[in-house]
Every structure is written in C-alpha cells, then in structure tokens.
Tab-separated table of N, CA and C and ligand atoms in Angstrom:
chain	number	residue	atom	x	y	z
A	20	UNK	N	153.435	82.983	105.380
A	20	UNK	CA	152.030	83.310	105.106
A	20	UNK	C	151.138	82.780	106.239
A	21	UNK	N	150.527	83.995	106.679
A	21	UNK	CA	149.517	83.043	107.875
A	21	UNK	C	148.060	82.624	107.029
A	22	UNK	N	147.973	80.946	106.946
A	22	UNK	CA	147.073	80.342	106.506
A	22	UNK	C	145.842	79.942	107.033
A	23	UNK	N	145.736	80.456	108.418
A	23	UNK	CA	144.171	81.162	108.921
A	23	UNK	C	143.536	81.710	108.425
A	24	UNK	N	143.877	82.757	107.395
A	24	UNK	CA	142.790	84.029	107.032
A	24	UNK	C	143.411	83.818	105.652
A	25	UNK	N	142.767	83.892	104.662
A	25	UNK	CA	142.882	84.048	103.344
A	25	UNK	C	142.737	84.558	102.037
A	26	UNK	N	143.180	85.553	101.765
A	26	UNK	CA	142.408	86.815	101.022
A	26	UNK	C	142.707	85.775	99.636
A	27	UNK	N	140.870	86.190	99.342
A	27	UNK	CA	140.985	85.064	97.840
A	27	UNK	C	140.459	86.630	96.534
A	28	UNK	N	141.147	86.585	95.757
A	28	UNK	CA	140.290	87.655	94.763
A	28	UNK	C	140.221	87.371	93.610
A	29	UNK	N	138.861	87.782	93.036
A	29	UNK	CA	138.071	86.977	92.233
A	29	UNK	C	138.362	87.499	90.520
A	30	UNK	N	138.907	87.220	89.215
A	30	UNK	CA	138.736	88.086	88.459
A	30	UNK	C	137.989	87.291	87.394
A	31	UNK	N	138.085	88.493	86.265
A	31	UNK	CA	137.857	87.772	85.074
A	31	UNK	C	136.656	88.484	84.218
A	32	UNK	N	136.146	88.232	82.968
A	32	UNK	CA	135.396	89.622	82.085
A	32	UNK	C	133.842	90.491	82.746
A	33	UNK	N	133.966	91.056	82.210
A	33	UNK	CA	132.396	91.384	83.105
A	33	UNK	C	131.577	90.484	82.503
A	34	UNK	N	130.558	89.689	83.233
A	34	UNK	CA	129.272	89.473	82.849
A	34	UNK	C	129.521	87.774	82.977
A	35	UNK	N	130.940	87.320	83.329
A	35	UNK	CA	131.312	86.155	83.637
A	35	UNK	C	130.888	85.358	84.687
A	36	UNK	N	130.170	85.799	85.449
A	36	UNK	CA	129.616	85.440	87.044
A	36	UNK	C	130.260	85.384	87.932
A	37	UNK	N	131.281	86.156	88.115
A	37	UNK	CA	132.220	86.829	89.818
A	37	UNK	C	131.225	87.028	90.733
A	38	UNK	N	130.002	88.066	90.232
A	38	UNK	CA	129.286	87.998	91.725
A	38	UNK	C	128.422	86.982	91.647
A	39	UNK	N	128.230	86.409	90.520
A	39	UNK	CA	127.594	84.837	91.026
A	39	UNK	C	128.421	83.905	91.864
A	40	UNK	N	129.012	83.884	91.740
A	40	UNK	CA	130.269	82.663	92.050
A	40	UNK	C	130.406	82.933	93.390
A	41	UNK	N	130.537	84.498	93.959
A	41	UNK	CA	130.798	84.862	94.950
A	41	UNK	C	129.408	84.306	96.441
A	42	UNK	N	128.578	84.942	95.422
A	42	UNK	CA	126.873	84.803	96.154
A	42	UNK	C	126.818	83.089	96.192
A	43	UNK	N	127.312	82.566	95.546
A	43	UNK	CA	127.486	80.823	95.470
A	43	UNK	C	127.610	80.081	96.850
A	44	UNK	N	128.717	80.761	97.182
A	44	UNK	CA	129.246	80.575	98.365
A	44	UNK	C	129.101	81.602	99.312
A	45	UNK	N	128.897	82.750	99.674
A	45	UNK	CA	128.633	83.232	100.868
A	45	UNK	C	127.280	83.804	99.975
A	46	UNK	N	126.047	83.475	100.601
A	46	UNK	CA	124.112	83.942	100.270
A	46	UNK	C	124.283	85.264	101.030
A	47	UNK	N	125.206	84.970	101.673
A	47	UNK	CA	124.978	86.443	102.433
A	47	UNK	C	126.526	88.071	102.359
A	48	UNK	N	126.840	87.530	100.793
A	48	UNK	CA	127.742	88.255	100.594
A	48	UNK	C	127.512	89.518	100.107
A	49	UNK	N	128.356	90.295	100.068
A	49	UNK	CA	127.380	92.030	99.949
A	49	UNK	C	128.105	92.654	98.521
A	50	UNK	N	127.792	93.118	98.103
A	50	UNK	CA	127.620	93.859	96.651
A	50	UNK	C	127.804	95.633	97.225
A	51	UNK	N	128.950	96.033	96.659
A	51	UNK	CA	129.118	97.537	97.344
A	51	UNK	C	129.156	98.351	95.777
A	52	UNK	N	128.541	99.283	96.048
A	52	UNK	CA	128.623	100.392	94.666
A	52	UNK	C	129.515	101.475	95.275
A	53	UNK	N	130.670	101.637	94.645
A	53	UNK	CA	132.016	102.762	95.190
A	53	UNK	C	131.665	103.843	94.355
A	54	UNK	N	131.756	104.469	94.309
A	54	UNK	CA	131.694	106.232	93.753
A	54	UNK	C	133.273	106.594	93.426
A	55	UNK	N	133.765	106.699	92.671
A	55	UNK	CA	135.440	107.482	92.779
A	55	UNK	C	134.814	109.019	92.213
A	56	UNK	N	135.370	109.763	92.822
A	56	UNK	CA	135.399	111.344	92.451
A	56	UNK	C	135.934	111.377	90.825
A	57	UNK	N	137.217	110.930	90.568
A	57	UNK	CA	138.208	111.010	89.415
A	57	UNK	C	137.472	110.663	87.838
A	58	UNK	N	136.487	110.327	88.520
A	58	UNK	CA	135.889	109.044	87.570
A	58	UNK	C	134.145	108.787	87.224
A	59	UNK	N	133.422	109.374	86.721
A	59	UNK	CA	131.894	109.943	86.862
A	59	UNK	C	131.474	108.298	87.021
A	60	UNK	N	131.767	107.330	87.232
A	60	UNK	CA	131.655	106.040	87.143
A	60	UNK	C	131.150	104.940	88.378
A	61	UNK	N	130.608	104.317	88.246
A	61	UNK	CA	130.751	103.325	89.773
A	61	UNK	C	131.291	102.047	89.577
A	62	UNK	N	132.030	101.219	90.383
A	62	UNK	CA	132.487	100.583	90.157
A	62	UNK	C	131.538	99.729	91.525
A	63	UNK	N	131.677	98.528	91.054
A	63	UNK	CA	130.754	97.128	91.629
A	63	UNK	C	131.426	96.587	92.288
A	64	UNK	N	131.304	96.034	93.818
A	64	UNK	CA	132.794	95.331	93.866
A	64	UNK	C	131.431	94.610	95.035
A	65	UNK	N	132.311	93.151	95.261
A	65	UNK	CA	131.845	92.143	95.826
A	65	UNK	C	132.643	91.441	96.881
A	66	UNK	N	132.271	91.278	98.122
A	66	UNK	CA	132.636	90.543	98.941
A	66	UNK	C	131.825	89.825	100.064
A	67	UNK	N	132.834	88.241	99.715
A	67	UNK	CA	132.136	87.580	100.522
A	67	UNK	C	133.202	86.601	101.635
A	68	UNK	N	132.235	85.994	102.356
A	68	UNK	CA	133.229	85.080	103.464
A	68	UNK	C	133.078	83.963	103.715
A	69	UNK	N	133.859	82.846	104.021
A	69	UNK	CA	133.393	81.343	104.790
A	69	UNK	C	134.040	81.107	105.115
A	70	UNK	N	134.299	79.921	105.685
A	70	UNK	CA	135.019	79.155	106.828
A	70	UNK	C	135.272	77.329	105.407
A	71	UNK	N	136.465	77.055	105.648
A	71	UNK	CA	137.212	76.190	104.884
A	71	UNK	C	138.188	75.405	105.939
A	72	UNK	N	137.945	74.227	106.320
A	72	UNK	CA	138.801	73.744	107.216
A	72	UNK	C	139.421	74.808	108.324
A	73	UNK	N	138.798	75.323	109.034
A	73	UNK	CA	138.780	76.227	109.993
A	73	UNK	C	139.928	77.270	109.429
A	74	UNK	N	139.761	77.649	108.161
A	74	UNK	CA	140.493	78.856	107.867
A	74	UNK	C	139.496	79.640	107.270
A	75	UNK	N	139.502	81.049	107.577
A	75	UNK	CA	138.614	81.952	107.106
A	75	UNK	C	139.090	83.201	105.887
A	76	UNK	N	137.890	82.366	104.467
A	76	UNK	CA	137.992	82.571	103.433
A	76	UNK	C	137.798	83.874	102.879
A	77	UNK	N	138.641	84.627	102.871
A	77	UNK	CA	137.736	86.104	102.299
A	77	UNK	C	137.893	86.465	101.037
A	78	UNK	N	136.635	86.400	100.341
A	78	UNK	CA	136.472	86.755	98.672
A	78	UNK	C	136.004	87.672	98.578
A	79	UNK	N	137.305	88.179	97.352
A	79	UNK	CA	137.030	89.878	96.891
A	79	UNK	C	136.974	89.746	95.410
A	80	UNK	N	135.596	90.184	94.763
A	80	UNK	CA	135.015	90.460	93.455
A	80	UNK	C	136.052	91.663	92.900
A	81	UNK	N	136.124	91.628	91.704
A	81	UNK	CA	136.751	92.780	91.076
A	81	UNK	C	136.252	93.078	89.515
A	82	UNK	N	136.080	94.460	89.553
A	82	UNK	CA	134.978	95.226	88.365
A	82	UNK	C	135.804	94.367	86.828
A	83	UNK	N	135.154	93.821	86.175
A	83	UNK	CA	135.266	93.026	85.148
A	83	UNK	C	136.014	93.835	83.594
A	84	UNK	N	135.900	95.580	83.900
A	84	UNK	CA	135.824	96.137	82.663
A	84	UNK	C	137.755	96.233	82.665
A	85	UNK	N	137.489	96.682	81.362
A	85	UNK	CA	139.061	96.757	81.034
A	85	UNK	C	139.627	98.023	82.083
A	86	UNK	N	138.504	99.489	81.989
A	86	UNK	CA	139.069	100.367	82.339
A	86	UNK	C	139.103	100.635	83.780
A	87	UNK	N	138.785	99.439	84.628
A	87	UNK	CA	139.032	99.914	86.176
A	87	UNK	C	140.510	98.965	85.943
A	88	UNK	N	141.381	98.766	85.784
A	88	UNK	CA	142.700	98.512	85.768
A	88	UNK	C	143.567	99.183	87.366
A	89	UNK	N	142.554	100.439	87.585
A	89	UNK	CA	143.162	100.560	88.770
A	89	UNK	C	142.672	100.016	89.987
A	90	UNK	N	141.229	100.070	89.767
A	90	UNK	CA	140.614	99.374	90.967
A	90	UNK	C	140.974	97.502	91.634
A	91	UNK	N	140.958	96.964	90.286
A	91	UNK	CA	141.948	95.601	90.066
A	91	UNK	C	143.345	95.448	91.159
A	92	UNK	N	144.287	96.976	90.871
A	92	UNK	CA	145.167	96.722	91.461
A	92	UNK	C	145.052	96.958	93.058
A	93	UNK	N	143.827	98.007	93.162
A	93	UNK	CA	143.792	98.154	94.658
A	93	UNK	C	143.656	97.028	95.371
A	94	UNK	N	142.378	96.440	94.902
A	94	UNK	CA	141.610	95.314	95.427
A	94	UNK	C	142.788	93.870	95.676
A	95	UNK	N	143.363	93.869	94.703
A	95	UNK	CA	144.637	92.617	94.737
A	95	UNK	C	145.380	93.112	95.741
A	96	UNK	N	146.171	94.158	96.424
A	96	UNK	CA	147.013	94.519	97.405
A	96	UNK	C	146.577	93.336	98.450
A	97	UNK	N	148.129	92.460	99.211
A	97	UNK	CA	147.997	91.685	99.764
A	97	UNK	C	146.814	90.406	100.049
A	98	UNK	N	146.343	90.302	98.465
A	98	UNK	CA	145.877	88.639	98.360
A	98	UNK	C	146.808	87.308	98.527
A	99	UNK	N	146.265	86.584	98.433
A	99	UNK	CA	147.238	85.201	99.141
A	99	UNK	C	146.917	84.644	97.802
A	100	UNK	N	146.025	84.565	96.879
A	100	UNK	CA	145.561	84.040	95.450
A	100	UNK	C	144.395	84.555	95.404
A	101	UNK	N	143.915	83.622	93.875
A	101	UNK	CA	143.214	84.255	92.792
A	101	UNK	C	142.611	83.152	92.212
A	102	UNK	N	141.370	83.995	92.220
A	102	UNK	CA	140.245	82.533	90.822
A	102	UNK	C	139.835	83.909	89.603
A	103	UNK	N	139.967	82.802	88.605
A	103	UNK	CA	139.703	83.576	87.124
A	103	UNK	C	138.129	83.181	87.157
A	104	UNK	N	137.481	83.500	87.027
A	104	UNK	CA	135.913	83.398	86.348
A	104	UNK	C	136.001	83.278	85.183
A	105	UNK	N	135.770	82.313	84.119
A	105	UNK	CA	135.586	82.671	82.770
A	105	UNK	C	134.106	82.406	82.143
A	106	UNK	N	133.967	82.778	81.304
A	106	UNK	CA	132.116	82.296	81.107
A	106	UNK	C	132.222	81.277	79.700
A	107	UNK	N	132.156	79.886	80.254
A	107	UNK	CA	132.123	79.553	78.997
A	107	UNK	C	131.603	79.431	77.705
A	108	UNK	N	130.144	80.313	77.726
A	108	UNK	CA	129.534	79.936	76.483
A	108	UNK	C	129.838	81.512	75.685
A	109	UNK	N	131.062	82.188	75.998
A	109	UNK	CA	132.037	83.013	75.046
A	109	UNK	C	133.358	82.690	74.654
A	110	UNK	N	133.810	82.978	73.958
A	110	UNK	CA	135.156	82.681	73.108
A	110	UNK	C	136.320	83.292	74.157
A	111	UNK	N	137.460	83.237	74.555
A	111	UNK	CA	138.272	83.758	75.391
A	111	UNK	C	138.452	85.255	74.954
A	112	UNK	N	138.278	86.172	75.751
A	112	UNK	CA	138.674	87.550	75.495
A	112	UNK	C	140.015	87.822	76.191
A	113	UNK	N	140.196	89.161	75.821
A	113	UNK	CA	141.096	89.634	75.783
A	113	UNK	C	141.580	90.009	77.434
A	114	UNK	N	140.772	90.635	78.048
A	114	UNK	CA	140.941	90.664	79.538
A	114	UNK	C	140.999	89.691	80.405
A	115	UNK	N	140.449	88.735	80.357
A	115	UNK	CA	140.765	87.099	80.507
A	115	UNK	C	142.459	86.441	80.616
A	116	UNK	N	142.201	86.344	78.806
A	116	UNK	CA	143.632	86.227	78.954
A	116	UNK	C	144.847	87.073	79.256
A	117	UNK	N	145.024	88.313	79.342
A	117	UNK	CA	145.954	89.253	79.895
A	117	UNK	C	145.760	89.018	81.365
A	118	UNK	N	144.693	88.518	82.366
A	118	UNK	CA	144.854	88.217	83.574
A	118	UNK	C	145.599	87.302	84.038
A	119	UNK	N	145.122	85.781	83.480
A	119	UNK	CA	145.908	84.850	83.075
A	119	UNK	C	147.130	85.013	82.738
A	120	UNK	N	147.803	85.708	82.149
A	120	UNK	CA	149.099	85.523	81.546
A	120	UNK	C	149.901	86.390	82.939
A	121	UNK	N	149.389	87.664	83.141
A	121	UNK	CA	149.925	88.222	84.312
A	121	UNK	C	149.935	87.087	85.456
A	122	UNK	N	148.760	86.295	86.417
A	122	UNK	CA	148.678	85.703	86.801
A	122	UNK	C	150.020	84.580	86.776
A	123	UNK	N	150.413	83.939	85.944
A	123	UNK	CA	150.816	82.972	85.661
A	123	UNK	C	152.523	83.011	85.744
A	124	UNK	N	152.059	84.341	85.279
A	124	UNK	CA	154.402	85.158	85.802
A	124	UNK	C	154.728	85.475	87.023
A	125	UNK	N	153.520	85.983	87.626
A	125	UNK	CA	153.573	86.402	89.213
A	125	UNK	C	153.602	85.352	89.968
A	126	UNK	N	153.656	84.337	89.854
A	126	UNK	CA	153.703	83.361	91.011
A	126	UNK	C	152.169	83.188	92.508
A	127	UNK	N	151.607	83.564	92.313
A	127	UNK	CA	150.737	83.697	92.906
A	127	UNK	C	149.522	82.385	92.647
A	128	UNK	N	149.429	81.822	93.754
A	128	UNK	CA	148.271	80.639	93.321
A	128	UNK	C	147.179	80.835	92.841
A	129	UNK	N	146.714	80.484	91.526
A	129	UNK	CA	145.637	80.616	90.982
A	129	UNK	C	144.711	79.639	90.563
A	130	UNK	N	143.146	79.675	89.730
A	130	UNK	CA	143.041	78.723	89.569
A	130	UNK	C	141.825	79.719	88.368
A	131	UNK	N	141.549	78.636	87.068
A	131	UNK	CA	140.688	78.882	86.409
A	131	UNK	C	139.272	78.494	86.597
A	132	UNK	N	138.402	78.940	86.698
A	132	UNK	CA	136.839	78.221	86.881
A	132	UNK	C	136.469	78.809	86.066
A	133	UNK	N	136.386	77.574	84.985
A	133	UNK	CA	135.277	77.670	84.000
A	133	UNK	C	133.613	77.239	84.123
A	134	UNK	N	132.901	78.860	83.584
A	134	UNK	CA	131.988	78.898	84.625
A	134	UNK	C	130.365	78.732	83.653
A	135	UNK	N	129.197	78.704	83.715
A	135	UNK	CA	128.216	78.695	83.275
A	135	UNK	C	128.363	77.174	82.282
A	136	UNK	N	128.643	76.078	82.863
A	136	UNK	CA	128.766	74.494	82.506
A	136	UNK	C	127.091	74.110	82.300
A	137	UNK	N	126.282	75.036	82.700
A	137	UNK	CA	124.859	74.082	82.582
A	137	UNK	C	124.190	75.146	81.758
A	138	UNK	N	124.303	75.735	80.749
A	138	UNK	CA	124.270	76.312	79.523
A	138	UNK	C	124.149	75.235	78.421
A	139	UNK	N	123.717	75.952	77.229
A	139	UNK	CA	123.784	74.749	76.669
A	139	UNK	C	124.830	75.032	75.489
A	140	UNK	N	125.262	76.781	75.551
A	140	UNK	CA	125.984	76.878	74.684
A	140	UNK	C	128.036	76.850	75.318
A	141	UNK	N	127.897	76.318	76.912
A	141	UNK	CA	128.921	76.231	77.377
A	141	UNK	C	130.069	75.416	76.551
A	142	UNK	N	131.282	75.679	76.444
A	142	UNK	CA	132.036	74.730	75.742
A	142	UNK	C	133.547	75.303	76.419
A	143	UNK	N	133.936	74.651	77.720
A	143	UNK	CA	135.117	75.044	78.203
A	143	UNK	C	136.197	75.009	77.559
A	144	UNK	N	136.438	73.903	76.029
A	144	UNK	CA	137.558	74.231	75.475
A	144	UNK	C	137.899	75.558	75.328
A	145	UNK	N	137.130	76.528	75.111
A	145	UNK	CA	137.246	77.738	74.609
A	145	UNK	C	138.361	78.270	75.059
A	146	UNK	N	138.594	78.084	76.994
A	146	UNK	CA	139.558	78.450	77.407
A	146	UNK	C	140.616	77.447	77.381
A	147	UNK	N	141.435	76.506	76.692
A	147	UNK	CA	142.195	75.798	76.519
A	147	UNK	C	143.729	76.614	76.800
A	148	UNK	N	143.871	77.496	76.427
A	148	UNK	CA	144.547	78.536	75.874
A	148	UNK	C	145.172	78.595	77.052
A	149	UNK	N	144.453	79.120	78.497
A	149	UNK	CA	144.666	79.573	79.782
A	149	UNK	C	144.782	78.620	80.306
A	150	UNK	N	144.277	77.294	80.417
A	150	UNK	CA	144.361	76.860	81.529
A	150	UNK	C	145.214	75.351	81.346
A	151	UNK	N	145.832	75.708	79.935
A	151	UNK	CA	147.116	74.934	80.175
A	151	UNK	C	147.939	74.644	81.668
A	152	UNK	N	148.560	75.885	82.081
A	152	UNK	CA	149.355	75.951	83.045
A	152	UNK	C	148.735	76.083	84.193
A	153	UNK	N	147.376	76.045	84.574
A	153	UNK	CA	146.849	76.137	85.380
A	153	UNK	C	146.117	75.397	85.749
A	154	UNK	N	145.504	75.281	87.400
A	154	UNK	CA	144.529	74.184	87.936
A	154	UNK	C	143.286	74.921	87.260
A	155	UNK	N	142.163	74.301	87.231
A	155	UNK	CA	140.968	74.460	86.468
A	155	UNK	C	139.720	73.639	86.889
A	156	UNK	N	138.069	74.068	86.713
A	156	UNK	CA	137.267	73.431	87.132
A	156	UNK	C	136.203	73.948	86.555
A	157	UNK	N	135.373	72.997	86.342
A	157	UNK	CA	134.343	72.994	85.330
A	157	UNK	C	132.973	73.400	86.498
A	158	UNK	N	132.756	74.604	86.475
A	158	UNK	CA	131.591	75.021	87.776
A	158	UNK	C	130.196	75.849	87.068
A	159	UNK	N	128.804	75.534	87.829
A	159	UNK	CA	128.187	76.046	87.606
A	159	UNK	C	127.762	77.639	88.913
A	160	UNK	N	127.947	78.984	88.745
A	160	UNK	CA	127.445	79.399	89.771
A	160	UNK	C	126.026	79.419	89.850
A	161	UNK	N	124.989	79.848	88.810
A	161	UNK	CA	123.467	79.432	89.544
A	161	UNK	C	123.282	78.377	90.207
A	162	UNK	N	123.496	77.580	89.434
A	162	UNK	CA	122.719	76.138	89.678
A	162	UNK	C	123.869	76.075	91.477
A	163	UNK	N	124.631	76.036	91.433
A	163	UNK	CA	125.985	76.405	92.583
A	163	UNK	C	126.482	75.356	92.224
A	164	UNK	N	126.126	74.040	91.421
A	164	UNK	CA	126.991	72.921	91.068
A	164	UNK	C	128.566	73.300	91.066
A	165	UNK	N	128.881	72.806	91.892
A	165	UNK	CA	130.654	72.190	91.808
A	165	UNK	C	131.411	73.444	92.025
A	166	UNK	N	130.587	74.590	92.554
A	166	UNK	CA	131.372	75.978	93.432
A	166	UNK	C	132.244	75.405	94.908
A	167	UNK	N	131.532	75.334	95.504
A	167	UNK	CA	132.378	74.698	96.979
A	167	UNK	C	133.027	73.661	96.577
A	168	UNK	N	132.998	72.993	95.969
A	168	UNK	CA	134.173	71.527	95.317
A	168	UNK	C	135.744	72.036	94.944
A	169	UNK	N	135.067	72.953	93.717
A	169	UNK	CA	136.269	73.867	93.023
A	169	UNK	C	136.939	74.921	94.219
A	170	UNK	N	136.196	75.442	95.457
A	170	UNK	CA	137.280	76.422	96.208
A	170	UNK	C	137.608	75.203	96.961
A	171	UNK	N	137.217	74.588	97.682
A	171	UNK	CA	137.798	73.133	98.251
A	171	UNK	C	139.375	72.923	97.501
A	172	UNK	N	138.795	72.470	96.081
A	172	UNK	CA	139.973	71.866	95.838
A	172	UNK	C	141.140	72.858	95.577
A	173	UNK	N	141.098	74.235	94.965
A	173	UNK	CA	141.900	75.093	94.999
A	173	UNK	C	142.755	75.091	96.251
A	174	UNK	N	141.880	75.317	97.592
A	174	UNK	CA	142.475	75.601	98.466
A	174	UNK	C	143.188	74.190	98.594
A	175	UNK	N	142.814	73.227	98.818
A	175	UNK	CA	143.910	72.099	99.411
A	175	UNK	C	145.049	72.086	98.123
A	176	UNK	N	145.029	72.287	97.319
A	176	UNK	CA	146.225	72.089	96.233
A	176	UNK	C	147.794	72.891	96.846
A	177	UNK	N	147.105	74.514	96.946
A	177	UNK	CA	147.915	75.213	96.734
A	177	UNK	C	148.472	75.908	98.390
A	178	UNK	N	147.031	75.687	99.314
A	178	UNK	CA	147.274	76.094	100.728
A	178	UNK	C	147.443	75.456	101.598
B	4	LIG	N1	123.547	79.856	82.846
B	4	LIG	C1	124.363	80.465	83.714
B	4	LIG	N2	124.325	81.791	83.872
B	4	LIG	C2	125.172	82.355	84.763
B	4	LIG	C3	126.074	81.589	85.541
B	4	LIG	N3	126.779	82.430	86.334
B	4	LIG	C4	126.320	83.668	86.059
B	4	LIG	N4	125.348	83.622	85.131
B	4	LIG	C5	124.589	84.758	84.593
B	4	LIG	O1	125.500	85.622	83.924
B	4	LIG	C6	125.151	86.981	84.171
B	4	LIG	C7	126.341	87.700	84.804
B	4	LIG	O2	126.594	87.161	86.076
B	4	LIG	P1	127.351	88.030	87.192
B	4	LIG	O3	127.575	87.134	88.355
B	4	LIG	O4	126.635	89.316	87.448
B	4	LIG	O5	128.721	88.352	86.421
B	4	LIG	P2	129.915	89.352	86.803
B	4	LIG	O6	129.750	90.565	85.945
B	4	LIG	O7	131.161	88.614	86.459
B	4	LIG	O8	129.808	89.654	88.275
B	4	LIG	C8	123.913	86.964	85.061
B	4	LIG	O9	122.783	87.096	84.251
B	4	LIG	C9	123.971	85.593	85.709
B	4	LIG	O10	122.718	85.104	86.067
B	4	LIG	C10	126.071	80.160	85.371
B	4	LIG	O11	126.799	79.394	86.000
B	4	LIG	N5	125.205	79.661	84.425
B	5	LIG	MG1	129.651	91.438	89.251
C-alpha cells in the first residue's frame, strides 16, 4: 500500500454529518450534485483533502440513503479505509449497522465517529452495538471539537 496518498471514505445514515465532518476538516471541500441518467435522482457526494504527517488525505463523502447502494460501491473502489459517521442523538439504524457489519468482515481499516457529542440529546451508547469491534471517537463536526484528533488518531493506529 503506498501510504503517501490515502483514499479515506466517509459513510454512514443520511443526515449524520458526513458533509459536516468532511467540511470539518477541509473549509474548502466541495459538495458535487451528480445527475445519473438511470435514475431521475441526484446524488450528493463530498470531497475533501489535507495533509496528515506529510501524507495526503483524500476524503470521499458517500450518499447516506439506502437506495444509492450503487453509488457506495463506486465511490469505495480502491479506498485504503473508512470512517462511519453515526449521529448520536438517534438510535442505531439499520444502514449504519449493515455498514458496520460489512465493514468489519472485509478487513479494511475502519473507525466509528460518533458524531453530534455537543447535543444535548447525544448519547453514544446508542452505538454500543458497532463499535464493539471497532476503534471509535466521540466527535463534534460543527463545533469541529475532536474532528482532527479522531482522523489523527485513526490514521496513526491503523496507517
Ligand atoms: N448539533 C450537531 N449537529 C450536527 C453535527 N454534525 C452535523 N450536524 C447537523 O446535522 C445535519 C446533517 O448534517 P450533514 O453534514 O448534512 O449530514 P450528512 O447527510 O451525513 O452529510 C445538519 O443540520 C448539520 O448541521 C454535530 O456535530 N452537532
Ligand atoms: Mg451530506
């Protein structure tokens, strides 16, 4: 694996803060609206970039809904890992955990960020479930509290 360049991709439910999380860390990350022909639909997709101990970070957002399942798989083609977004002041859903569980068979470095901590209805147990087997971090993306900490520490764990 060349550990210069690092394709990071982002998942987890819609409305969880992927493109917060993303905008967290690169202010100057871009938000693309795709058109598919197949599909009267647009799909949202997010990418952003930084620099991490002189390796260059590239984060790719991915559409939150159940039914882009395909766009998910495009966007993952040759990632190096993966952060889950979860929102904690909801109960674990279903797309969440089916990421997670895929995640977790594939071998692929991941990490949970449990996200919206400065809520007041946040309660990260929620995801207990997931992040058994997994590294995990308690992050805010508005506020940006503990975003660069949590890809920090992801990355030195696993890269
Ligand atoms: N309180 C709080 N709200 C958040 C946080 N992250 C995202 N949000 C809000 O949650 C909503 C969805 O965020 P967004 O980044 O668009 O989610 P996405 O659908 O996963 O890309 C927006 O209204 C955000 O302002 C957070 O850390 N704390
Ligand atoms: Mg989004």
């Amino acid at each position: 694996m060349d550990c210069s360049r690092l394709k990071i991709v982002i998942f987890g439910a819609y409305n969880a803060g992927k493109s917060s999380f993303i905008q967290a860390i690169d202010p100057e990350s871009h938000h693309v609206e795709a058109n598919n022909c197949d599909i009267p639909t647009t799909v949202g997709l997010d990418f952003g970039r930084t620099v991490i101990n002189n390796r260059k970070i590239y984060l790719f957002g991915t559409p939150g809904q159940e039914r882009f399942e395909f766009a998910r798989g495009i966007i993952s083609r040759g990632m190096d890992g993966a952060i889950v977004v979860a929102d904690t002041t909801r109960d674990l859903d279903g797309l969440t955990e089916q990421i997670c569980h895929a995640l977790s068979v594939s071998g692929y470095p991941y990490a949970v960020f449990l996200n919206k901590c400065d809520h007041p209805d946040s309660r990260p147990d929620r995801y207990c479930a997931v992040t058994g087997s997994a590294f995990s971090m308690e992050i805010s993306a508005v506020t940006g509290s503990n975003t660069t900490e949590a890809l920090h520490e992801f990355l030195e764990r696993y890269f």
